[in-house]
Coordinates of C-alpha atoms in Angstrom, one line a residue:
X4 CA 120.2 84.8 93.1
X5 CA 122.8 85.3 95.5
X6 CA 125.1 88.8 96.0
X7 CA 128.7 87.3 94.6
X8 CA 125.6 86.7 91.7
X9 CA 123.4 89.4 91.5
X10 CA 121.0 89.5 88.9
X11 CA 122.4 91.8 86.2
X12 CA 119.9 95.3 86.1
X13 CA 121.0 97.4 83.2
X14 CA 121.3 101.2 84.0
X15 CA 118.2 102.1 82.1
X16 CA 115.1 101.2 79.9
X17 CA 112.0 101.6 78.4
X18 CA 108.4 101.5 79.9
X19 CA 107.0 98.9 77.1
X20 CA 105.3 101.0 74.4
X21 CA 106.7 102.9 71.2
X22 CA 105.4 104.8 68.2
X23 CA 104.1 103.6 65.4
X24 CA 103.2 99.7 63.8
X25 CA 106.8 98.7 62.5
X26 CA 107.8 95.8 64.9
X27 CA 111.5 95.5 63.1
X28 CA 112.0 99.3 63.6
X29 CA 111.2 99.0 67.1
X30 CA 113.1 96.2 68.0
X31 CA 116.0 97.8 66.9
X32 CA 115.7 101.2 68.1
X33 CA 114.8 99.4 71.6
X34 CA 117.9 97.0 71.3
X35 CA 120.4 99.9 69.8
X36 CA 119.7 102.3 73.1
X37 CA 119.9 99.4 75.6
X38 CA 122.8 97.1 75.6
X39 CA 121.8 95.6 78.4
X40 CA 118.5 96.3 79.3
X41 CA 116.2 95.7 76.1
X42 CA 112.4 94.9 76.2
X43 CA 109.6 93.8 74.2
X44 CA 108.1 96.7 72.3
X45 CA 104.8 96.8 71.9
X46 CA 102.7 98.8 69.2
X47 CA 99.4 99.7 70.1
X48 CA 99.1 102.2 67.3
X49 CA 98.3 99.1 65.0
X50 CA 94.8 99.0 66.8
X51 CA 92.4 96.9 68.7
X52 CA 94.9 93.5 69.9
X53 CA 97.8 95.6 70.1
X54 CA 96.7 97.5 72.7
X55 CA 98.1 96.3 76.1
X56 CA 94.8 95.1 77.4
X57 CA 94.0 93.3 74.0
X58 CA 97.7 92.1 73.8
X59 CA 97.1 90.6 77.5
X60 CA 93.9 89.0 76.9
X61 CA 95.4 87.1 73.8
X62 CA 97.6 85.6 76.4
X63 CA 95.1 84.4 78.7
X64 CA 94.7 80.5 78.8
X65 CA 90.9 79.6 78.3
X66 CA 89.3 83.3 78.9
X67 CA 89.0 85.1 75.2
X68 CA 88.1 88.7 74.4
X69 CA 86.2 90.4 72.0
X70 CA 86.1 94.2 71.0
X71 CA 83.0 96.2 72.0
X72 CA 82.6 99.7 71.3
X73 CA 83.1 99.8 75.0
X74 CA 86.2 97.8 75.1
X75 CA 87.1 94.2 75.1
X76 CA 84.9 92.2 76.6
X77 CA 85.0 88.0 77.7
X78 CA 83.9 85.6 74.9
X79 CA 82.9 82.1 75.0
X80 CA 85.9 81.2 71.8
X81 CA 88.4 82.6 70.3
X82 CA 87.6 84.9 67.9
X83 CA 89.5 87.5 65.0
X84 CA 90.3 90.2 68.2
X85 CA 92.2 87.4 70.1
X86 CA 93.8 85.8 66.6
X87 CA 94.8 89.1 66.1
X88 CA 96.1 89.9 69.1
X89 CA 98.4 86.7 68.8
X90 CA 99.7 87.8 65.8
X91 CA 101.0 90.7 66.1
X92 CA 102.5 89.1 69.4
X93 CA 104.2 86.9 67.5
X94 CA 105.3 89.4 65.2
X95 CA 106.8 90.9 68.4
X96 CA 108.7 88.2 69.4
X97 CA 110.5 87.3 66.0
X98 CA 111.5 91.2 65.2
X99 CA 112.9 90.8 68.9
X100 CA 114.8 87.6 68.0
X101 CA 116.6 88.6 65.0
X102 CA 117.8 91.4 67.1
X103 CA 119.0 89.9 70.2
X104 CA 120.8 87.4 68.6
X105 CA 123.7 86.6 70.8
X106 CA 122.1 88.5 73.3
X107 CA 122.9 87.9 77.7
X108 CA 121.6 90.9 79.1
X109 CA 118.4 91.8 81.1
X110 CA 115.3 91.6 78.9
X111 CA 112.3 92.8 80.0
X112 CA 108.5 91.4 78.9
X113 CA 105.3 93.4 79.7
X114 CA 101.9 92.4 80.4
X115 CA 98.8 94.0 82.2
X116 CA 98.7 93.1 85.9
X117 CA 95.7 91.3 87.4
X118 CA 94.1 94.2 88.6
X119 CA 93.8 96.8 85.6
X120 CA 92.8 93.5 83.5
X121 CA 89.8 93.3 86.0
X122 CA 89.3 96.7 86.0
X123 CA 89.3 96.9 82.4
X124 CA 87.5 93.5 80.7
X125 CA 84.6 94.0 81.2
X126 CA 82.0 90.8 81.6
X127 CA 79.1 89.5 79.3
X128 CA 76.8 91.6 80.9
X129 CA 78.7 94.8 80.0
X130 CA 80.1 95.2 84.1
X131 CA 83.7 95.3 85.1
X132 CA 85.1 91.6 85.9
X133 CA 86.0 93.5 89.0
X134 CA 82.4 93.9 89.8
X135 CA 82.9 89.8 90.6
X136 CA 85.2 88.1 93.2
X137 CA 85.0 85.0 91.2
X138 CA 85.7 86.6 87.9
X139 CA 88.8 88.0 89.4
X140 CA 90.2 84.8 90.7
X141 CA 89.9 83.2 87.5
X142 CA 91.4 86.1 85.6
X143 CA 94.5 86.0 87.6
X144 CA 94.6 82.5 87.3
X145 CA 94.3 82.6 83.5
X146 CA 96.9 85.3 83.3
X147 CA 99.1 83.3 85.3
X148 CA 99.1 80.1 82.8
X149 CA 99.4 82.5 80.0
X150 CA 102.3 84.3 81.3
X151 CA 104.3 80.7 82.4
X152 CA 103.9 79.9 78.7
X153 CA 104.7 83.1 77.3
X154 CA 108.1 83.3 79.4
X155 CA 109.1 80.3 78.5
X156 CA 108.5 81.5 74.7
X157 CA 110.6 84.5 74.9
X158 CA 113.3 82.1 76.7
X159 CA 112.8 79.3 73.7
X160 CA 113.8 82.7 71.5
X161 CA 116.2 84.9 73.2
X162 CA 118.1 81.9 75.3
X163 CA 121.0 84.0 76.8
X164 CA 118.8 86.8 78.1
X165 CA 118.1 87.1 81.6
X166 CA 114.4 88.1 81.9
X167 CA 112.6 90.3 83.8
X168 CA 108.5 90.3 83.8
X169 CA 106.6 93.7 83.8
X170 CA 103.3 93.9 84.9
X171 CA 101.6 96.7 83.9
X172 CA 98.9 97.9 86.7
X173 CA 98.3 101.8 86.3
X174 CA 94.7 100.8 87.6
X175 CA 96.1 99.4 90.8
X176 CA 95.4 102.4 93.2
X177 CA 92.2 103.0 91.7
X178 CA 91.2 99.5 92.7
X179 CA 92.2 99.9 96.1
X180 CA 90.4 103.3 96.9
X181 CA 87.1 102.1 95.3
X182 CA 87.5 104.6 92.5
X183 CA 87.0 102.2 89.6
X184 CA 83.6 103.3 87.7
X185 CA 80.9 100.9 86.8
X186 CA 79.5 100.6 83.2
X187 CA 76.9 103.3 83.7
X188 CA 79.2 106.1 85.0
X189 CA 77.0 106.9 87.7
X190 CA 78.6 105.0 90.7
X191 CA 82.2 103.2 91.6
X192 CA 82.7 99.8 92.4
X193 CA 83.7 98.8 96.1
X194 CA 87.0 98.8 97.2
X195 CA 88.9 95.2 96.9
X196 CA 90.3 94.7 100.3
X197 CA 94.6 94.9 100.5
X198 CA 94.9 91.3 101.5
X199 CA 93.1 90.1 98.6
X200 CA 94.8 92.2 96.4
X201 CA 98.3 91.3 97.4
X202 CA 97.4 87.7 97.3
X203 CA 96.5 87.7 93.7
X204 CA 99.3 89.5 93.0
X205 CA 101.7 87.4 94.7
X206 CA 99.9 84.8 92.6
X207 CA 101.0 86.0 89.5
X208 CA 104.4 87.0 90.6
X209 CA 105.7 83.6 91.2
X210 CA 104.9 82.5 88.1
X211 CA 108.8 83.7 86.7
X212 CA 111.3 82.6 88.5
X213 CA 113.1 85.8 88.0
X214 CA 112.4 89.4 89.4
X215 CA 109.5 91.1 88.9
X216 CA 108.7 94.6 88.2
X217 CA 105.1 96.3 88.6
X218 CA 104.8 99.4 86.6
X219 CA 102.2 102.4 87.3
X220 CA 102.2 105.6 85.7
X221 CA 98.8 106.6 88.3
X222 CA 99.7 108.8 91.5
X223 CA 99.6 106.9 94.8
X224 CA 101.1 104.1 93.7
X225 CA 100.9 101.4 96.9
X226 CA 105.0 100.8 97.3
X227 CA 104.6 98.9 100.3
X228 CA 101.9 96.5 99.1
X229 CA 104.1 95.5 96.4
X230 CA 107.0 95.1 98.1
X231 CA 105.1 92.6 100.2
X232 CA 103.7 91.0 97.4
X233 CA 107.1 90.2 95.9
X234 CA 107.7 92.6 93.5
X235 CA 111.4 93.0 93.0
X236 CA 111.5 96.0 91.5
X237 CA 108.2 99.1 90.6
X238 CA 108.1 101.3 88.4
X239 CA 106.8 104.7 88.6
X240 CA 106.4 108.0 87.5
X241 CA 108.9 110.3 89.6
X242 CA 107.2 113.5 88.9
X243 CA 103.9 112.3 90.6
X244 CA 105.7 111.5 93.6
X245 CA 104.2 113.5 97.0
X246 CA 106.0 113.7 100.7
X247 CA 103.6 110.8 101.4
X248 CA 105.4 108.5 99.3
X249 CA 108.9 109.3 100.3
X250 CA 108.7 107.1 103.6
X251 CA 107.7 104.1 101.5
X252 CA 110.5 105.0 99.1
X253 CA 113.5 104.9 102.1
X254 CA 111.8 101.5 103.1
X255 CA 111.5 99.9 99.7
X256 CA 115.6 101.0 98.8
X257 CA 116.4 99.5 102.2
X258 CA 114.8 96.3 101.4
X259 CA 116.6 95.8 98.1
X260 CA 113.8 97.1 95.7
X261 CA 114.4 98.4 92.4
X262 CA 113.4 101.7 91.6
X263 CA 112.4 102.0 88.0
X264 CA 112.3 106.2 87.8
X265 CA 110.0 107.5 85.3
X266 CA 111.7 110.7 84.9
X267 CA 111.9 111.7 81.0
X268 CA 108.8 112.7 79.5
X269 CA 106.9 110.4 77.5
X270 CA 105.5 113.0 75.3
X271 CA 107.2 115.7 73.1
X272 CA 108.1 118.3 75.2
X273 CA 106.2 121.9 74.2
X274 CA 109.5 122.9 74.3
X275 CA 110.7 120.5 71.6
X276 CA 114.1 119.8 73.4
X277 CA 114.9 117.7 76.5
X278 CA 116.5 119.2 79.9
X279 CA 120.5 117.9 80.3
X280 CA 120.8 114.2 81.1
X281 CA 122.4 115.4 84.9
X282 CA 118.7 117.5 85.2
X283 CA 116.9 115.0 84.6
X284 CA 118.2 113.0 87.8
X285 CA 118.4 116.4 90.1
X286 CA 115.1 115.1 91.4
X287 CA 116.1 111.5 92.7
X288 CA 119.6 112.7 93.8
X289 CA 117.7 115.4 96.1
X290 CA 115.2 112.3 97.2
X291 CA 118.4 110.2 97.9
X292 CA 119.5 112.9 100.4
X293 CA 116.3 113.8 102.1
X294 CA 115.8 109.9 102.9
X295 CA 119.1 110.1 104.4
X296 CA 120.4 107.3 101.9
X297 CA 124.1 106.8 100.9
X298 CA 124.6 108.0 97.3
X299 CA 126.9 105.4 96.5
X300 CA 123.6 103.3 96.3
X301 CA 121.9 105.1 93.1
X302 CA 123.2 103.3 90.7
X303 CA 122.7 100.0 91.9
X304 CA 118.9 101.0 93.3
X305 CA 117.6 103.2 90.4
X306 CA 116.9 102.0 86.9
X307 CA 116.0 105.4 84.9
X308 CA 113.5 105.3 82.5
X309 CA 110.9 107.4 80.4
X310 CA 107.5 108.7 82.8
X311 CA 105.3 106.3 80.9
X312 CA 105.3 104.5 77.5
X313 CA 105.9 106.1 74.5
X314 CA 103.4 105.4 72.3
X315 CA 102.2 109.0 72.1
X316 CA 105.7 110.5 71.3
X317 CA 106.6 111.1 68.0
X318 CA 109.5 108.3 66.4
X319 CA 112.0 110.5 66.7
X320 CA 111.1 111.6 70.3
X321 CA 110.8 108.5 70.9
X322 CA 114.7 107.5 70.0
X323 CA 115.2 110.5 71.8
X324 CA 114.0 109.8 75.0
X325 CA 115.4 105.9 74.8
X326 CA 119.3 107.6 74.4
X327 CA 118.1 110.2 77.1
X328 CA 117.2 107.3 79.8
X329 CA 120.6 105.9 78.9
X330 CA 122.8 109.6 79.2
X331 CA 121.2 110.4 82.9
X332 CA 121.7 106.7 83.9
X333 CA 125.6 107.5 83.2
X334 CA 125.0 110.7 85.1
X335 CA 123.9 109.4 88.1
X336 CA 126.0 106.7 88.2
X337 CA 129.3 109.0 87.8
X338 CA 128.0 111.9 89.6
X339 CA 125.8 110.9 92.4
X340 CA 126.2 113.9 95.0

């Protein structure tokens, strides 16, 4: 998209998850605190299949899941856990439609990256699909064919939206460093090398032919890798930020990435009340300054958003947080310095 057409970013949003198994009442607590940044709830309080790694395998195109007691694990057909998992998808997608109706702002879709699916869906035997180079090429390929016709759903749906994919990969780092645990508990599978890594990834980026965001609520979270890989945008939790990341931060805003800034809890707060929506920013102003960046940028570089889904807060947290995201987004954007 060119600059006299940028691609309209709303001030704010959600992470993906909410409280609670009421698809209606999320879509239109999501859709009444974003005008112009909505997503796709998701619900995984409604059990196995609404989970994000049970809602991303019921996308997957000729790869099924089952539940085990130790998670989901590959199938040879379709089975309830999948037909489930579809379901309440498409329970998703029409609560979404009958409130967006009319809709042309950013809209964003989540799904669970290549990696963390790897790291997570686990292989007849019982072992991580990550345990097997093969296993994760046809993963990502899977997920990439499921994703092209999912997009094209929500599209079919919601036609004036302009959509932005999510993938979720909170596992990413661990992948990297080698720190991803086999089935026994005793040892860690071997670190996937960067190139491979990025290459999937890039894979599965291209298969939207808008921006795409990569969300991780894990510290270390590789900001360079992704910006290689295409991601047009990450997602992160600011509080787990260290001086180690700040270089990659300056480099990422300088290139044109959106920061997604995970800066209102995602829990209750002990306290039972929220800091003032100017607090909650304090942090990324003062990062703006030590990178030596012009304020004037904030607004158009940071999308502010809760640390991590909300699926543990309570629902009125929840609401809460959402109108929260939205009052500090208006703070930074007035009051940058």
């Amino acid at each position: 998209m060119s600059e006299k057409n940028p691609f309209p970013w709303g001030p704010a949003t959600g992470v993906g998850s909410m409280p609670g198994g009421d698809a209606r009442e999320a879509a239109k607590t999501v859709t009444g605190s974003f005008e112009d940044f909505a997503f796709l709830a998701e619900l995984p309080a409604r059990g196995p299949g609404a989970d994000m790694i049970g809602r991303t395998t019921g996308m997957l195109v000729e790869l099924y899941a089952h539940v085990e007691p130790s998670g989901w694990r590959i199938s040879d057909r379709p089975g309830r856990d999948t037909r489930r998992a579809r379901s309440w998808l498409g329970e998703d997608l029409d609560a979404l439609e009958e409130f967006t109706q009319g809709y042309e702002g950013a809209l964003k879709v989540q799904a669970v990256g290549p990696w963390t699916l790897a790291a997570a869906l686990e292989l007849r035997g019982g072992e991580a699909a990550l345990s097997d180079p093969g296993a994760c090429r046809d993963l990502a390929g899977s997920l990439a064919e499921g994703l092209r016709a999912h997009l094209a759903e929500v599209a079919r749906r919601v036609p004036g939206a302009r959509i932005v994919l999510q993938l979720d990969e909170p596992s990413l780092t661990s992948v990297l460093l080698g720190q991803v645990r086999t089935a026994s508990g005793y040892r860690t599978h071997r670190a996937v090398d960067r190139q491979i890594v990025e290459s999937a990834l890039r894979d599965v980026l291209t298969v939207h032919d808008g921006p795409v965001v990569v969300h991780s609520c894990a510290p270390g979270v590789p900001f360079g890798l992704l910006r290689r890989a295409g991601a047009a945008g990450v997602s992160f939790d600011f509080s787990l930020l260290t001086e180690r990341d700040e270089e990659p931060i300056g480099e990422a805003v300088e290139a044109g990435t959106k920061l997604f800034a995970g800066v209102v809890p995602s829990t209750d707060p002990a306290s039972g009340a929220l800091s003032d929506p100017g607090g909650s920013v304090m942090g990324v102003r003062t990062l703006w300054r030590r990178l030596g960046l012009n304020p004037g940028t904030l607004a158009e570089s940071v999308v502010v958003t809760p640390t991590c889904g909300l699926a543990g807060a309570s629902p009125a947290y929840a609401r809460a947080a959402l109108a929260h995201c939205a009052r500090a987004a208006r703070s930074l954007a007035d009051n940058p310095e």
